[in-house]
Amino acid sequence: MTTIIIGGVAAGMSAATRLRRLDEARQITVYERGAHVSFANCGLPYHVGGVIPDRASLLLQTPQSLASRFALDVHVRHEVVDIDTAAQTVTVRDLESDAERVEHYDELVIATGATAAPGPSAEQVPTHTLRSVEDVDRVLEVLDAAGASPRVVVVGAGFIGLEAVENLLARGAQVTLVTRGTQVLSPLDVEMAAPILALLRDAGVDVRLGVTVTGAEPGRVHLSDGSAVEAVLVIEASGVRPDRRLADAAGIRLGPTGGIAVDARHRTSAPKVWAVGDGVEKRGGLDGAPTLVTMAGLANRHGRAAADDIAGTEPDDAAPALGTAILGLLGTTVALVGWNERRLRDAGRPHRVVHTHPASHATYYPGAQPMAMKLLVDPVTDHILGAQIVGGEGVDKRIDIIAVAMAAGLSATALSQLELAYAPQYGSAKDPINMLGYVAENTASGATRTLQWHELDTALDHGAMLVDVRTPTEHAAGAIPGAINLPLDEIRARHRELGDRPIVVHCQVGQRGHTAARLLTQLGHDVRNLDGGYRTWAAGTAA
C-alpha cells in the first residue's frame, strides 16, 4: 500500500509519522514544494527579532532524519501539480530540474495549508511574508543591509503582524503598522483591543487604522490616507486563505468558506483522499457550521486523526474547533477562545457579558499583574460562548481553563465551583476563573443587574443617574462625565440624596459597584452596575 502526502510541516508530517507508527509495511511518500519539510513556522518572527538566534533550531526534521527514524520517503522542492482521483495518481514536478513524473497512490493526504492573502502591491520596496524559512532569510538579508534603525512597514494587525512588529522593534527598527480595520487584533472586541493599541503606540509604533497600501516608489510606501512613509521593507501579514488550488482542479468539493470540505474523519468528496491542515474547513464549536481556523494544534491533531482513519483504527470524529489562541506582545499576553461579542451580535445570538479585572495572583504577594477578562454567556443555557483575556502572567492558564470548560460543556456558573491549584505566588483563594463564575452566577440569578459600557449613554439619555462609588481621590483622577461621587462607605447614610430616579453605579473594576448595587437594591432603589467599571468604560470609549 502506498500513501502519498502533499505538504509537510504540521499537518502533513503528523499524518506521515503517525501512519508509520501504525503501519511499518506501508510505503509513505511526502512531497513538499519548499526547501524544508518540517520547521517551526510559529517561531519564524522570533528568529527575525533574535529571540531565537540559531536558524538551525527552527529546522525540526530533515528528509534524512525522517528516513532514518520513520522510513519516510520525503522529497523537498517537489510540487504536486495535478491530482487524478479516478486513476489515483499525482503528477509531481521536480522544481530543481523541472522534470515531471506520475505516481500512483492507494491513499492520498492533501496538506497544502494556507497561502498569504494577496494585498496591495508595494513592488518597488522589498515585500515579504513570514510563512517559510526562506521568507525569513530574505527579510534578514534586507534588514542586515539596511543598517541601524531601518524603517519597516507591516501590513496587517493580526497575530503574525503583531509578532512581526514586536520582533522588528527588538532589532531597533522603526515600524509603521498599517491595517484596513478600525482596530488591531480584530478577533478581540473593541474594549479589549484598545489597550493593545495604546501599548503599540507607547512603544513608538506608528499605527495607521483604516488604511491600506496603495503603491510605492523606491524607499517609500504610499498609503490610502494620502501619506507616504519611508521604508526599506514591507512585511505582508494581512491574512491567509486556504490553498485549495490542487483540490479544486481535481474536482474535490470545496466548502462555503472556500476551504476544502471534509467529513468528521477528514475524508474529502473524492474516494481515498483525505485533507488536513489550514486549507481545510473545520466544524465550529458553537454552531457546528463550517469555519476556517488556522492553528498549529488543530493541524497536528487532524493530521494524526487522518492517519488513524487510513490505518483503519476507527478514530473518534473530529472535535469541533473553538479557535483558542494566544499572543505575546511587548510584555502583554492576549488570549481568546470562542466567539466575540461582535460576532454574536451579528448572528443575532442572545448573550450575556461579564467583565472582570483581577490580579494574576494574590496582591499581597509581590509581582501580581493585572488582567482584563471578558466572558460571553448564553443567557438561557448558561453555556460559555467565548472569552478574551489581556494581561501579564497567568493569562495563558486561565484561557486554557475556559477552553477546557467549553469543550466539556461546563456552564459559566460552574466556573465558580472549580477547584484550582492555589498558592499566593500562583493565584488567589478566589481564582480569577472562580470570580468569573461568581459574577456570571450573580447576573444569571438576577442578584445584580448589569449595564455594558456601550449601553451607558442610552441609559443616561433615558433619565438614569450615574453614581461613582469610588473614593473622592479616585473620582478626581478620572471620572465618567456626568457622574456624581458617592463613596460606597457613605451610601447607607446618604442614599436618600439619590431620589427615585433609576441609578447606574460604577467603581473602578466592578466589584465595589456590585456591593453598592446590592445595598441600594435592598434600600428600595432601581439600580444597575456598570459591568467592568470605569476601567472597561475607559477602554471601550477610547477605541
Coordinates of C-alpha atoms in Angstrom, one line a residue:
M1 CA 0.0 0.0 0.0
T2 CA 1.3 3.4 -0.9
T3 CA 0.2 6.6 0.8
I4 CA 1.2 10.0 -0.7
I5 CA 1.1 13.1 1.4
I6 CA 1.2 16.5 -0.3
G7 CA 2.8 19.0 2.1
G8 CA 4.9 18.7 5.2
V9 CA 5.2 20.9 8.3
A10 CA 2.4 20.4 10.9
A11 CA -0.5 18.5 9.4
G12 CA 1.4 16.6 6.7
M13 CA 4.2 15.4 9.0
S14 CA 1.8 14.5 11.8
A15 CA 0.0 12.3 9.3
A16 CA 3.1 10.7 8.0
T17 CA 4.8 9.9 11.3
R18 CA 1.6 8.7 12.9
L19 CA 0.8 6.4 9.9
R20 CA 4.3 4.9 10.2
R21 CA 3.8 4.2 13.8
L22 CA 0.6 2.3 12.9
D23 CA 1.9 0.5 9.8
E24 CA 5.5 -0.4 9.3
A25 CA 5.0 -2.1 6.0
R26 CA 3.3 0.8 4.2
Q27 CA 5.2 3.0 1.6
I28 CA 4.8 6.6 2.7
T29 CA 5.9 9.3 0.4
V30 CA 5.9 13.1 1.2
Y31 CA 6.2 15.8 -1.4
E32 CA 7.0 19.3 -0.2
R33 CA 7.4 22.2 -2.6
G34 CA 9.5 24.2 -0.2
A35 CA 13.1 23.6 0.8
H36 CA 12.2 22.4 4.3
V37 CA 9.7 19.7 5.2
S38 CA 9.5 20.2 8.9
F39 CA 10.2 23.6 10.5
A40 CA 8.9 25.7 13.4
N41 CA 6.8 28.2 11.4
C42 CA 5.4 29.7 14.6
G43 CA 9.0 30.6 15.6
L44 CA 9.8 32.5 12.4
P45 CA 9.1 36.0 13.7
Y46 CA 11.3 35.4 16.7
H47 CA 14.3 34.5 14.6
V48 CA 13.9 37.9 13.0
G49 CA 14.0 39.5 16.4
G50 CA 16.9 37.5 17.7
V51 CA 14.9 35.8 20.4
I52 CA 15.6 32.5 18.6
P53 CA 19.2 33.3 17.4
D54 CA 20.1 30.0 15.8
R55 CA 18.4 29.4 12.5
A56 CA 19.1 25.7 12.7
S57 CA 16.9 25.4 15.8
L58 CA 13.9 26.2 13.5
L59 CA 14.5 23.1 11.4
L60 CA 12.9 20.3 13.3
Q61 CA 13.4 17.4 10.9
T62 CA 15.1 16.8 7.5
P63 CA 14.4 14.2 4.8
Q64 CA 17.4 12.3 6.0
S65 CA 16.3 12.2 9.7
L66 CA 12.8 11.2 8.7
A67 CA 14.1 8.4 6.5
S68 CA 16.3 7.2 9.3
R69 CA 13.8 7.2 12.1
F70 CA 10.5 6.7 10.2
A71 CA 11.5 5.2 6.9
L72 CA 9.6 8.0 5.1
D73 CA 10.4 8.9 1.5
V74 CA 10.5 12.7 1.7
H75 CA 11.1 14.9 -1.4
V76 CA 11.6 18.6 -0.8
R77 CA 11.5 21.1 -3.7
H78 CA 8.9 18.8 -5.3
E79 CA 5.5 20.2 -6.2
V80 CA 2.4 18.1 -6.9
V81 CA 0.8 19.9 -9.9
D82 CA -2.1 17.6 -10.6
I83 CA -4.3 15.0 -9.0
D84 CA -6.2 12.4 -11.0
T85 CA -8.7 11.0 -8.5
A86 CA -10.1 8.5 -11.0
A87 CA -6.7 7.0 -11.8
Q88 CA -5.4 7.5 -8.2
T89 CA -2.3 9.3 -9.5
V90 CA -0.5 12.6 -8.9
T91 CA 1.8 14.4 -11.2
V92 CA 4.9 15.6 -9.4
R93 CA 7.3 18.3 -10.7
D94 CA 10.9 18.5 -9.5
L95 CA 11.4 22.2 -9.0
E96 CA 15.2 21.9 -9.5
S97 CA 15.2 20.1 -12.8
D98 CA 11.6 20.9 -13.9
A99 CA 11.1 17.2 -14.7
E100 CA 7.7 15.7 -14.1
R101 CA 6.6 12.2 -13.3
V102 CA 3.3 10.4 -12.4
E103 CA 3.0 8.5 -9.2
H104 CA 0.2 6.1 -8.1
Y105 CA -1.4 6.2 -4.7
D106 CA -3.6 4.0 -2.7
E107 CA -4.4 6.8 -0.3
L108 CA -3.7 10.5 -0.7
V109 CA -3.5 13.2 2.0
I110 CA -3.7 16.8 1.0
A111 CA -1.9 19.1 3.5
T112 CA -1.2 22.1 1.3
G113 CA -2.0 24.6 4.1
A114 CA -2.8 28.2 3.5
T115 CA -1.2 30.9 1.4
A116 CA -0.8 34.6 2.1
A117 CA -3.8 36.6 1.1
P118 CA -2.9 39.0 -1.8
G119 CA -2.5 42.6 -0.7
P120 CA -2.0 45.9 -2.5
S121 CA 1.4 46.0 -4.2
A122 CA 4.4 47.7 -2.9
E123 CA 6.7 46.2 -5.6
Q124 CA 9.3 49.0 -5.5
V125 CA 10.0 48.3 -1.9
P126 CA 11.1 44.7 -0.9
T127 CA 7.9 42.9 0.2
H128 CA 7.9 39.6 2.0
T129 CA 5.7 37.4 4.1
L130 CA 6.7 35.3 7.2
R131 CA 5.4 31.9 6.0
S132 CA 8.7 30.0 5.5
V133 CA 12.3 29.8 6.4
E134 CA 13.2 31.2 3.0
D135 CA 10.9 34.2 3.8
V136 CA 12.8 34.9 7.0
D137 CA 16.2 34.6 5.2
R138 CA 15.0 37.3 2.7
V139 CA 13.7 39.5 5.4
L140 CA 17.0 39.3 7.4
E141 CA 19.0 40.0 4.2
V142 CA 17.2 43.3 3.7
L143 CA 17.4 44.3 7.4
D144 CA 21.1 43.5 7.6
A145 CA 21.8 45.6 4.5
A146 CA 19.8 48.5 5.8
G147 CA 22.0 49.1 8.9
A148 CA 20.8 50.6 12.2
S149 CA 17.1 51.7 12.8
P150 CA 15.7 50.6 9.4
R151 CA 12.2 51.8 8.6
V152 CA 9.7 49.0 8.0
V153 CA 6.0 48.9 7.1
V154 CA 4.0 45.9 8.5
V155 CA 0.7 45.3 6.7
G156 CA -1.9 43.6 8.9
A157 CA -2.6 43.9 12.6
G158 CA -3.4 40.2 13.3
F159 CA -1.3 37.7 15.2
I160 CA 1.5 37.4 12.7
G161 CA 1.6 41.1 12.0
L162 CA 1.9 42.0 15.7
E163 CA 4.5 39.3 16.2
A164 CA 6.4 40.9 13.4
V165 CA 6.1 44.3 14.9
E166 CA 7.5 43.2 18.3
N167 CA 10.5 41.5 16.8
L168 CA 11.3 44.3 14.4
L169 CA 11.3 46.7 17.4
A170 CA 13.7 44.2 19.1
R171 CA 16.0 44.7 16.2
G172 CA 15.8 48.5 16.5
A173 CA 13.6 49.1 13.5
Q174 CA 11.2 52.0 13.2
V175 CA 7.8 50.4 12.4
T176 CA 4.7 51.7 10.7
L177 CA 1.7 49.3 11.2
V178 CA -1.0 49.5 8.5
T179 CA -4.3 47.8 8.8
R180 CA -7.6 48.3 6.9
G181 CA -9.5 47.6 10.0
T182 CA -10.7 50.1 12.6
Q183 CA -8.8 48.3 15.4
V184 CA -5.8 46.0 15.9
L185 CA -6.5 42.3 16.5
S186 CA -9.9 42.1 15.0
P187 CA -10.8 38.8 16.9
L188 CA -11.0 40.9 20.1
D189 CA -13.9 43.2 21.0
V190 CA -13.1 46.9 20.8
E191 CA -12.8 47.5 24.6
M192 CA -10.3 44.5 24.8
A193 CA -8.3 45.7 21.8
A194 CA -7.9 49.3 22.9
P195 CA -5.1 48.6 25.5
I196 CA -3.2 46.8 22.7
L197 CA -3.4 49.9 20.5
A198 CA -2.1 52.0 23.4
L199 CA 0.7 49.5 24.1
L200 CA 1.9 49.7 20.5
R201 CA 1.8 53.5 20.3
D202 CA 3.6 53.8 23.6
A203 CA 6.3 51.6 22.1
G204 CA 6.8 54.0 19.3
V205 CA 4.9 52.2 16.6
D206 CA 3.1 54.4 14.1
V207 CA -0.3 52.7 13.9
R208 CA -2.5 53.6 10.9
L209 CA -6.0 52.3 11.3
G210 CA -8.5 52.1 8.4
V211 CA -5.6 52.5 5.9
T212 CA -4.2 50.4 3.1
V213 CA -1.1 50.4 0.9
T214 CA -1.8 51.9 -2.5
G215 CA 1.6 51.8 -4.1
A216 CA 5.3 52.5 -3.7
E217 CA 8.4 54.2 -5.1
P218 CA 11.9 53.3 -4.1
G219 CA 12.3 53.8 -0.4
R220 CA 8.7 55.0 0.2
V221 CA 5.3 53.3 0.6
H222 CA 2.1 55.2 -0.3
L223 CA -1.0 54.8 1.8
S224 CA -4.7 55.4 1.2
D225 CA -4.8 58.3 3.7
G226 CA -2.7 60.2 1.2
S227 CA 0.5 59.9 3.1
A228 CA 3.8 58.3 2.2
V229 CA 6.2 56.6 4.7
E230 CA 9.8 55.8 4.3
A231 CA 10.5 52.0 4.2
V232 CA 13.3 49.6 3.3
L233 CA 11.0 46.7 3.7
V234 CA 7.3 45.7 3.8
I235 CA 6.1 42.7 5.8
E236 CA 2.9 41.4 4.3
A237 CA 0.8 39.9 7.1
S238 CA -2.7 40.9 6.1
G239 CA -4.0 37.3 6.4
V240 CA -4.1 33.9 4.8
R241 CA -6.5 31.9 2.7
P242 CA -6.8 28.2 2.0
D243 CA -4.5 26.8 -0.6
R244 CA -7.2 24.8 -2.4
R245 CA -5.9 25.0 -6.0
L246 CA -5.0 21.3 -6.4
A247 CA -8.2 20.1 -4.8
D248 CA -10.3 22.5 -6.8
A249 CA -8.7 21.5 -10.1
A250 CA -9.2 17.8 -9.2
G251 CA -12.9 18.3 -8.7
I252 CA -12.8 17.8 -4.9
R253 CA -15.6 19.7 -3.2
L254 CA -14.9 23.0 -1.5
G255 CA -17.0 24.3 1.4
P256 CA -18.8 27.6 1.8
T257 CA -15.7 29.2 3.5
G258 CA -13.5 28.4 0.5
G259 CA -11.6 25.7 2.3
I260 CA -11.6 22.0 1.3
A261 CA -14.7 20.3 2.6
V262 CA -14.2 17.2 4.7
D263 CA -16.3 14.9 6.9
A264 CA -15.7 14.1 10.6
R265 CA -12.9 11.7 9.6
H266 CA -11.1 14.3 7.3
R267 CA -12.2 12.5 4.2
T268 CA -12.8 14.6 1.1
S269 CA -15.5 14.1 -1.6
A270 CA -13.0 12.0 -3.6
P271 CA -12.5 8.4 -2.7
K272 CA -9.2 7.6 -1.0
V273 CA -8.4 11.3 -0.5
W274 CA -8.1 13.0 2.9
A275 CA -7.3 16.6 3.6
V276 CA -5.9 18.2 6.8
G277 CA -4.4 21.5 8.0
D278 CA -5.0 25.2 7.4
G279 CA -6.5 24.7 4.0
V280 CA -9.4 22.6 5.3
E281 CA -12.7 23.6 6.8
K282 CA -13.4 22.7 10.5
R283 CA -16.7 22.4 12.3
G284 CA -17.4 25.4 14.5
G285 CA -17.6 24.7 18.2
L286 CA -20.6 26.9 18.9
D287 CA -22.9 26.4 15.9
G288 CA -21.5 23.4 14.1
A289 CA -21.1 25.4 10.9
P290 CA -18.1 25.1 8.6
T291 CA -15.3 27.5 9.6
L292 CA -11.7 28.2 8.9
V293 CA -9.3 28.0 11.9
T294 CA -5.6 28.2 11.1
M295 CA -4.0 26.9 14.3
A296 CA -1.0 24.6 14.6
G297 CA -2.6 22.5 17.3
L298 CA -5.6 21.6 15.1
A299 CA -3.3 20.9 12.1
N300 CA -1.3 18.4 14.2
R301 CA -4.3 16.8 15.7
H302 CA -6.1 16.4 12.4
G303 CA -3.1 15.0 10.6
R304 CA -2.8 12.3 13.3
A305 CA -6.6 11.6 13.0
A306 CA -6.4 11.2 9.2
A307 CA -3.6 8.7 9.7
D308 CA -5.7 6.8 12.2
D309 CA -8.5 6.6 9.7
I310 CA -6.3 5.5 6.8
A311 CA -4.8 2.7 9.1
G312 CA -8.3 1.5 10.0
T313 CA -8.2 2.3 13.7
E314 CA -11.6 3.9 13.7
P315 CA -10.8 7.2 15.4
D316 CA -13.3 9.4 17.1
D317 CA -14.9 12.1 14.9
A318 CA -13.1 15.3 14.9
A319 CA -13.9 17.6 17.9
P320 CA -15.3 21.0 16.9
A321 CA -12.9 23.9 16.7
L322 CA -13.1 26.6 19.4
G323 CA -10.4 28.8 18.0
T324 CA -8.3 29.0 21.1
A325 CA -5.4 31.4 20.5
I326 CA -2.7 33.4 22.4
L327 CA -0.3 36.1 21.6
G328 CA 2.6 37.7 23.5
L329 CA 3.2 41.3 22.7
L330 CA 5.7 43.7 24.4
G331 CA 5.3 42.0 27.8
T332 CA 1.5 41.7 27.5
T333 CA -0.4 38.5 26.8
V334 CA -3.6 38.4 24.7
A335 CA -5.7 35.2 24.6
L336 CA -9.1 34.3 23.3
V337 CA -11.5 31.4 22.7
G338 CA -14.9 31.0 21.1
W339 CA -16.9 33.9 19.6
N340 CA -16.5 37.6 20.3
E341 CA -19.4 39.8 21.2
R342 CA -19.5 41.4 17.7
R343 CA -19.9 38.0 16.0
L344 CA -22.6 37.0 18.4
R345 CA -24.5 40.3 17.8
D346 CA -24.1 40.0 14.0
A347 CA -25.5 36.4 14.2
G348 CA -28.4 37.6 16.3
R349 CA -27.5 35.3 19.1
P350 CA -28.6 36.3 22.6
H351 CA -25.7 36.7 25.1
R352 CA -24.8 38.0 28.5
V353 CA -21.4 39.7 29.1
V354 CA -19.2 39.7 32.2
H355 CA -16.1 41.9 32.6
T356 CA -13.6 41.5 35.4
H357 CA -10.2 42.9 36.2
P358 CA -8.4 40.6 38.6
A359 CA -4.8 40.3 39.5
S360 CA -2.7 37.3 38.3
H361 CA -2.1 36.2 41.9
A362 CA -2.7 37.3 45.5
T363 CA -2.0 41.0 45.6
Y364 CA -0.2 40.8 48.9
Y365 CA 2.5 38.6 47.3
P366 CA 5.0 40.7 45.2
G367 CA 4.7 40.8 41.5
A368 CA 0.9 40.5 40.9
Q369 CA 0.0 41.7 37.5
P370 CA -3.4 43.0 36.3
M371 CA -5.6 41.3 33.7
A372 CA -8.8 42.2 31.9
M373 CA -11.2 39.3 31.4
K374 CA -14.4 39.1 29.3
L375 CA -16.8 36.2 29.3
L376 CA -19.7 35.7 26.9
V377 CA -22.5 33.5 28.1
D378 CA -25.7 32.1 26.7
P379 CA -28.5 33.7 28.9
V380 CA -30.8 30.7 28.5
T381 CA -28.4 27.7 28.9
D382 CA -25.6 29.4 30.8
H383 CA -23.1 27.8 28.4
I384 CA -19.9 29.7 27.7
L385 CA -19.8 31.2 24.2
G386 CA -16.4 32.9 24.3
A387 CA -13.8 34.6 26.4
Q388 CA -11.0 37.2 25.9
I389 CA -8.2 38.0 28.4
V390 CA -5.5 40.7 28.2
G391 CA -2.8 41.0 30.8
G392 CA 0.5 39.7 32.1
E393 CA 1.4 36.4 33.7
G394 CA -1.4 33.9 34.3
V395 CA -3.4 34.7 31.2
D396 CA -2.4 31.5 29.4
K397 CA -3.6 29.1 32.1
R398 CA -6.9 31.0 32.5
I399 CA -7.8 30.9 28.8
D400 CA -6.9 27.2 28.8
I401 CA -9.2 26.5 31.7
I402 CA -12.0 28.3 29.9
A403 CA -11.3 26.4 26.7
V404 CA -11.4 23.1 28.6
A405 CA -14.7 24.2 30.3
M406 CA -16.2 24.9 26.9
A407 CA -15.1 21.6 25.5
A408 CA -16.5 19.8 28.5
G409 CA -19.8 21.7 28.3
L410 CA -19.5 23.3 31.7
S411 CA -21.7 26.3 32.4
A412 CA -20.4 29.7 33.2
T413 CA -21.7 29.4 36.7
A414 CA -19.8 26.2 37.2
L415 CA -16.6 28.1 36.9
S416 CA -17.2 29.2 40.5
Q417 CA -17.0 25.6 41.6
L418 CA -13.7 24.6 40.0
E419 CA -11.1 23.5 42.5
L420 CA -7.9 25.1 41.2
A421 CA -4.3 25.0 42.5
Y422 CA -3.6 27.9 44.9
A423 CA -0.6 29.4 46.5
P424 CA -0.2 33.2 46.7
Q425 CA 2.6 33.3 44.1
Y426 CA 0.3 31.5 41.6
G427 CA -3.2 32.6 42.2
S428 CA -5.8 33.7 44.7
A429 CA -8.1 31.8 47.0
K430 CA -10.8 33.0 44.8
D431 CA -9.0 32.5 41.4
P432 CA -9.9 34.8 38.6
I433 CA -11.7 31.9 37.0
N434 CA -13.8 31.4 40.1
M435 CA -14.6 35.1 40.2
L436 CA -15.9 35.0 36.6
G437 CA -18.2 32.2 37.7
Y438 CA -19.4 34.2 40.7
V439 CA -20.2 37.2 38.6
A440 CA -21.9 35.0 36.0
E441 CA -23.9 33.5 38.8
N442 CA -25.0 36.9 40.1
T443 CA -26.1 38.1 36.7
A444 CA -27.9 34.9 35.9
S445 CA -29.8 34.8 39.1
G446 CA -30.7 38.5 39.0
A447 CA -28.8 39.2 42.2
T448 CA -27.2 42.1 40.3
R449 CA -28.4 43.7 37.1
T450 CA -25.6 45.0 34.9
L451 CA -25.2 47.5 32.1
Q452 CA -22.5 47.4 29.5
W453 CA -20.1 50.3 28.7
H454 CA -21.7 50.9 25.3
E455 CA -25.2 51.0 26.8
L456 CA -24.4 53.7 29.3
D457 CA -25.2 56.8 27.1
T458 CA -28.6 55.4 26.3
A459 CA -29.4 54.8 29.9
L460 CA -28.4 58.3 30.8
D461 CA -30.4 59.8 28.0
H462 CA -33.4 58.0 29.4
G463 CA -33.0 59.6 32.8
A464 CA -30.8 57.4 34.8
M465 CA -28.4 58.8 37.4
L466 CA -24.7 57.8 37.2
V467 CA -23.2 57.3 40.7
D468 CA -19.4 56.8 41.1
V469 CA -18.9 54.8 44.4
R470 CA -15.1 55.1 44.4
T471 CA -13.3 57.4 46.8
P472 CA -13.1 61.1 46.1
T473 CA -9.4 60.7 45.2
E474 CA -10.2 58.1 42.6
H475 CA -13.0 60.2 41.2
A476 CA -10.8 63.2 40.8
A477 CA -8.1 61.2 39.0
G478 CA -10.6 60.3 36.2
A479 CA -14.4 60.2 36.0
I480 CA -17.1 59.4 33.6
P481 CA -18.8 62.7 32.5
G482 CA -22.0 63.4 34.5
A483 CA -21.2 61.0 37.3
I484 CA -21.8 62.1 40.9
N485 CA -19.4 60.8 43.5
L486 CA -21.0 59.0 46.5
P487 CA -18.4 56.7 48.1
L488 CA -19.5 53.2 48.9
D489 CA -19.0 53.5 52.6
E490 CA -21.3 56.5 52.7
I491 CA -24.2 55.0 50.8
R492 CA -26.2 53.8 53.8
A493 CA -26.3 57.2 55.4
R494 CA -26.8 59.2 52.3
H495 CA -28.8 57.1 49.8
R496 CA -31.9 59.3 50.1
E497 CA -30.0 62.0 48.3
L498 CA -30.3 59.9 45.2
G499 CA -34.1 60.3 45.0
D500 CA -36.2 57.9 43.0
R501 CA -34.5 58.0 39.6
P502 CA -33.1 54.8 38.1
I503 CA -29.4 54.5 39.1
V504 CA -26.3 53.2 37.4
V505 CA -23.5 52.7 39.8
H506 CA -19.8 52.2 39.0
C507 CA -16.5 51.7 40.7
Q508 CA -13.0 51.1 39.2
V509 CA -13.5 47.4 38.0
G510 CA -17.0 46.4 39.1
Q511 CA -16.6 44.7 42.5
R512 CA -17.5 47.7 44.7
G513 CA -20.2 48.5 42.2
H514 CA -21.7 45.1 42.8
T515 CA -21.7 45.7 46.6
A516 CA -23.3 49.2 46.0
A517 CA -25.9 47.7 43.7
R518 CA -26.9 45.0 46.2
L519 CA -27.1 47.6 49.0
L520 CA -29.2 50.2 47.0
T521 CA -31.5 47.5 45.7
Q522 CA -32.3 46.4 49.3
L523 CA -32.8 50.0 50.2
G524 CA -35.5 50.3 47.5
H525 CA -33.7 51.8 44.6
D526 CA -33.8 50.7 40.9
V527 CA -30.1 50.1 40.2
R528 CA -27.7 48.5 37.8
N529 CA -24.0 48.1 38.0
L530 CA -21.7 49.2 35.1
D531 CA -20.1 45.9 34.2
G532 CA -16.3 46.1 34.4
G533 CA -16.5 49.6 36.0
Y534 CA -14.6 52.7 35.0
R535 CA -11.7 50.7 33.5
T536 CA -13.8 48.9 31.0
W537 CA -15.7 52.1 30.1
A538 CA -12.5 53.9 29.6
A539 CA -11.1 51.2 27.3
G540 CA -14.3 51.0 25.3
T541 CA -14.7 54.7 24.8
A542 CA -11.0 55.1 23.9
A543 CA -11.4 52.7 21.0

